[in-house]
Amino acid sequence: MTQNAVSAYREVPLNSAHKSTLAFSDDERAAVYRAIETRRDVRDQFLPMPINQDVLARILGAAHAAPSVGFMQPWNFVLIESLEQRQRVQKAFKMAQAEEGLQFEGERKQLYQNLKLEGITKAPLNICITCDPNRNGKTGLGRTHNPQMSQYSVVCAVQNLWLAARAEGVGVGWVSIYHEDRMREILNIPSGIEIIAYLCVGYVDELYSEPELQKKGWGKRLALDELIMHEKWEQE
Ligand SMILES: Cc1cc2nc3c(=O)[nH]c(=O)nc-3n(C[C@H](O)[C@H](O)[C@H](O)COP(=O)(O)O)c2cc1C
């Protein structure tokens, strides 16, 4: 792939000199890339109807199909539907958000305060995805030198869920602004189990065509070309 093709990867045609016999058909590949490119973090666009049980089973199944270090599958999925529980979590979010906002000043502060950063009560379903780093014993294949691989495995499950949900017309929003202790208390998470992701999940009819934080001027997607190095870390 040329440098140009890297920066304009969306325009790269779906053909290549060698087509593996394992490659998907053109339509199937286009669908995979479409899910990746049009997946969004959703905060405000959730519709209130509950998620169909088959759809939920499929997106949880996609999460459970994720790769995991030593095949340890360290995840659990806590499904939160009751409004009371979601309101407790939202209150915890609001407190943490007020604290987080203190670090910004001027226009940036104003912008932060106007951002919608959660859909906890608007989404009919919240899912807390946890990691049990000791599921297969305190250490094990692939975790001896790098125990953090168990948490990384759970993040793979999150991304699988997020992409499968996109294909189902279900939006997902990741909420990370809370005190962990408070979240543990609300969800009765035992010590030894780690919270990896708190997700808001619900059907959506519309999505931003680009990251909402980009659209609202908070940040921009970096140029891919500038992030690729060859053979070793290249100093500027
Ligand atoms: C680990 C992680 C934590 C995140 N936490 C939040 C959050 O607390 N609130 C929020 O609005 N978005 C959160 N996001 C979503 C990001 O803001 C979003 O992915 C990013 O702006 C790119 O937009 P896109 O996902 O729509 O492409 C989080 C995303 C990740 C991967």
Coordinates of C-alpha atoms and ligand atoms in Angstrom, one line a residue:
M1 CA 0.0 0.0 0.0
T2 CA 1.4 3.4 -0.9
Q3 CA 1.6 6.2 1.6
N4 CA -1.2 8.0 -0.3
A5 CA -3.4 5.0 -0.1
V6 CA -2.9 4.8 3.6
S7 CA -4.2 8.3 4.2
A8 CA -7.1 7.8 1.8
Y9 CA -7.9 4.3 3.0
R10 CA -11.6 4.8 2.6
E11 CA -11.1 5.2 -1.1
V12 CA -8.8 2.2 -1.5
P13 CA -10.7 -0.2 -3.8
L14 CA -11.6 -3.6 -2.4
N15 CA -9.3 -5.5 -4.7
S16 CA -5.8 -6.7 -4.4
A17 CA -3.2 -8.5 -6.5
H18 CA -3.6 -11.8 -4.5
K19 CA -7.0 -12.7 -3.5
S20 CA -6.9 -15.3 -0.7
T21 CA -9.4 -18.1 -1.0
L22 CA -10.4 -17.2 2.5
A23 CA -11.3 -13.6 1.6
F24 CA -14.9 -12.6 1.9
S25 CA -16.9 -11.6 -1.2
D26 CA -16.8 -8.0 -2.2
D27 CA -20.2 -7.3 -0.6
E28 CA -19.3 -9.0 2.6
R29 CA -16.0 -7.1 2.9
A30 CA -17.8 -3.9 2.2
A31 CA -20.2 -4.6 5.0
V32 CA -17.4 -5.3 7.4
Y33 CA -15.7 -2.0 6.6
R34 CA -19.0 -0.2 6.7
A35 CA -19.6 -1.4 10.2
I36 CA -16.2 -0.3 11.3
E37 CA -16.4 3.1 9.6
T38 CA -19.9 4.0 10.6
R39 CA -19.8 2.7 14.2
R40 CA -20.3 5.7 16.5
D41 CA -20.2 6.3 20.2
V42 CA -23.9 7.2 20.9
R43 CA -25.0 9.4 23.8
D44 CA -28.2 11.2 22.8
Q45 CA -29.8 9.3 19.9
F46 CA -31.2 6.3 21.7
L47 CA -34.8 5.2 21.1
P48 CA -36.7 4.0 24.1
M49 CA -37.9 0.5 22.9
P50 CA -36.2 -2.5 24.5
I51 CA -33.8 -4.5 22.5
N52 CA -35.1 -7.7 20.9
Q53 CA -33.9 -10.7 22.9
D54 CA -32.5 -12.4 19.8
V55 CA -30.6 -9.2 18.8
L56 CA -29.2 -9.0 22.4
A57 CA -28.2 -12.7 22.3
R58 CA -26.3 -12.1 19.0
I59 CA -24.4 -9.0 20.2
L60 CA -23.5 -10.7 23.5
G61 CA -22.5 -13.8 21.4
A62 CA -20.2 -11.6 19.3
A63 CA -18.6 -10.2 22.4
H64 CA -18.1 -13.7 23.7
A65 CA -16.5 -14.7 20.4
A66 CA -13.6 -12.3 21.1
P67 CA -10.0 -13.4 21.3
S68 CA -8.6 -13.7 24.8
V69 CA -5.2 -14.4 26.2
G70 CA -4.7 -18.1 26.8
F71 CA -8.4 -18.5 25.8
M72 CA -9.2 -17.4 29.4
Q73 CA -12.5 -15.5 28.5
P74 CA -12.2 -13.3 31.5
W75 CA -15.4 -11.3 30.9
N76 CA -18.9 -11.1 32.5
F77 CA -21.8 -9.0 31.3
V78 CA -23.9 -7.3 33.9
L79 CA -27.2 -6.3 32.1
I80 CA -28.8 -3.2 33.8
E81 CA -32.4 -2.4 32.7
S82 CA -34.1 -1.0 35.8
L83 CA -34.5 2.8 35.8
E84 CA -33.6 2.9 39.4
Q85 CA -30.2 1.3 38.8
R86 CA -29.5 3.5 35.8
Q87 CA -30.5 6.6 37.8
R88 CA -28.0 5.7 40.5
V89 CA -25.3 5.3 37.8
Q90 CA -26.3 8.6 36.2
K91 CA -26.0 10.4 39.5
A92 CA -22.5 8.9 40.0
F93 CA -21.6 10.1 36.4
K94 CA -22.8 13.6 37.1
M95 CA -20.7 14.0 40.2
A96 CA -17.6 12.7 38.4
Q97 CA -18.3 14.9 35.4
A98 CA -18.5 18.0 37.6
E99 CA -15.1 17.1 39.0
E100 CA -13.6 16.4 35.6
G101 CA -14.8 19.7 34.3
L102 CA -12.7 21.6 36.8
Q103 CA -9.5 21.0 34.9
F104 CA -10.6 22.9 31.8
E105 CA -10.7 26.6 31.4
G106 CA -12.3 29.3 29.2
E107 CA -13.8 28.2 25.9
R108 CA -12.7 24.6 26.4
K109 CA -14.6 24.5 29.8
Q110 CA -17.6 25.9 28.1
L111 CA -17.4 23.3 25.3
Y112 CA -16.9 20.4 27.9
Q113 CA -19.9 21.5 29.8
N114 CA -22.0 21.5 26.7
L115 CA -20.9 18.0 25.6
K116 CA -23.3 15.2 26.2
L117 CA -21.1 12.4 27.5
E118 CA -23.6 9.6 28.4
G119 CA -26.9 8.1 27.6
I120 CA -27.4 6.2 30.8
T121 CA -31.1 6.7 31.3
K122 CA -32.0 7.4 27.7
A123 CA -30.7 4.0 26.6
P124 CA -33.0 1.2 27.7
L125 CA -30.1 -1.1 28.5
N126 CA -26.8 -0.6 30.1
I127 CA -24.1 -3.3 30.1
C128 CA -21.2 -3.4 32.5
I129 CA -18.4 -5.6 31.1
T130 CA -16.0 -6.9 33.8
C131 CA -12.7 -8.8 33.9
D132 CA -11.8 -11.6 36.2
P133 CA -8.0 -11.6 36.0
N134 CA -7.9 -14.8 38.0
R135 CA -10.4 -16.8 36.0
N136 CA -7.8 -19.4 35.0
G137 CA -5.5 -19.0 38.0
K138 CA -3.4 -16.0 39.0
T139 CA -1.1 -16.5 36.0
G140 CA -1.3 -18.6 32.8
L141 CA -0.5 -18.8 29.1
G142 CA 0.4 -15.3 27.9
R143 CA -0.1 -13.6 31.2
T144 CA 3.1 -14.6 33.0
H145 CA 5.0 -11.6 31.9
N146 CA 2.1 -9.3 30.9
P147 CA -0.8 -9.8 33.2
Q148 CA -2.6 -6.8 31.7
M149 CA -3.4 -9.0 28.7
S150 CA -6.6 -10.2 30.5
Q151 CA -7.9 -6.7 30.5
Y152 CA -7.0 -6.2 26.9
S153 CA -9.0 -9.4 26.1
V154 CA -12.1 -7.8 27.6
V155 CA -11.6 -4.7 25.5
C156 CA -11.6 -7.0 22.4
A157 CA -15.0 -8.3 23.6
V158 CA -16.2 -4.7 23.9
Q159 CA -15.2 -3.9 20.4
N160 CA -16.8 -7.0 19.0
L161 CA -20.1 -6.1 20.8
W162 CA -19.9 -2.5 19.5
L163 CA -19.4 -3.6 15.8
A164 CA -22.1 -6.3 16.0
A165 CA -24.5 -3.8 17.5
R166 CA -23.8 -1.4 14.7
A167 CA -24.7 -4.0 12.1
E168 CA -28.0 -4.6 14.1
G169 CA -28.9 -0.9 14.1
V170 CA -28.1 -0.7 17.8
G171 CA -26.1 2.1 19.2
V172 CA -23.5 1.8 22.0
G173 CA -22.0 4.5 24.1
W174 CA -19.0 4.0 26.4
V175 CA -19.2 5.8 29.8
S176 CA -15.9 6.2 31.7
I177 CA -16.6 9.2 33.9
Y178 CA -17.3 7.8 37.4
H179 CA -15.6 6.8 40.6
E180 CA -14.8 3.1 40.4
D181 CA -15.7 2.6 44.1
R182 CA -19.1 4.1 43.6
M183 CA -19.8 2.0 40.5
R184 CA -18.7 -1.2 42.3
E185 CA -21.1 -0.3 45.2
I186 CA -24.0 0.3 42.8
L187 CA -23.4 -2.9 40.8
N188 CA -22.3 -5.1 43.7
I189 CA -19.0 -5.9 41.9
P190 CA -16.8 -8.1 44.2
S191 CA -13.2 -7.2 44.9
G192 CA -11.0 -9.1 42.5
I193 CA -13.3 -8.3 39.6
E194 CA -12.4 -5.3 37.5
I195 CA -14.8 -3.0 35.7
I196 CA -13.6 -2.6 32.1
A197 CA -16.5 -0.9 30.3
Y198 CA -19.8 0.6 31.2
L199 CA -22.0 0.8 28.0
C200 CA -25.3 2.4 27.1
V201 CA -27.1 0.3 24.5
G202 CA -30.3 1.0 22.5
Y203 CA -31.7 1.2 19.0
V204 CA -30.9 4.2 17.0
D205 CA -32.4 5.7 13.8
E206 CA -29.6 8.2 13.1
L207 CA -25.9 8.4 13.8
Y208 CA -23.3 11.1 13.3
S209 CA -21.3 10.7 10.1
E210 CA -18.1 11.5 12.0
P211 CA -17.2 11.3 15.7
E212 CA -19.4 13.6 17.7
L213 CA -16.4 15.0 19.5
Q214 CA -14.9 16.0 16.1
K215 CA -18.1 17.5 14.9
K216 CA -18.3 19.6 18.1
G217 CA -14.7 20.8 17.8
W218 CA -13.3 18.8 20.8
G219 CA -10.7 16.8 18.8
K220 CA -9.8 15.7 15.3
R221 CA -8.8 12.2 13.9
L222 CA -5.1 12.1 13.5
A223 CA -3.5 11.5 10.1
L224 CA -2.9 7.7 9.8
D225 CA 0.3 8.3 7.8
E226 CA 1.9 10.1 10.7
L227 CA 1.2 7.2 13.1
I228 CA 2.9 4.5 11.0
M229 CA 6.5 3.7 11.6
H230 CA 8.8 1.1 10.0
E231 CA 11.1 -1.4 11.6
K232 CA 11.5 0.5 14.9
W233 CA 10.2 3.6 16.7
E234 CA 11.1 6.6 14.5
Q235 CA 12.2 9.7 16.3
E236 CA 10.9 13.0 14.9
Ligands
LIG1 C1 -12.2 3.5 26.5 C2 -13.2 4.5 26.0 C3 -13.9 5.3 26.9 C4 -14.8 6.2 26.5 N1 -15.5 7.0 27.4 C5 -16.4 7.9 27.0 C6 -17.2 8.7 27.9 O1 -17.0 8.6 29.1 N2 -18.1 9.5 27.4 C7 -18.3 9.7 26.1 O2 -19.2 10.4 25.7 N3 -17.6 8.9 25.2 C8 -16.7 8.1 25.6 N4 -16.0 7.3 24.7 C9 -16.3 7.4 23.2 C10 -15.2 8.3 22.5 O3 -15.4 9.6 22.9 C11 -15.4 8.1 21.0 O4 -15.1 6.7 20.7 C12 -14.5 9.0 20.2 O5 -14.8 10.3 20.4 C13 -14.6 8.6 18.7 O6 -15.9 8.7 18.3 P1 -16.7 7.5 17.6 O7 -16.6 6.4 18.6 O8 -18.1 8.0 17.4 O9 -16.0 7.1 16.4 C14 -15.1 6.4 25.1 C15 -14.4 5.5 24.2 C16 -13.5 4.6 24.6 C17 -12.8 3.7 23.6

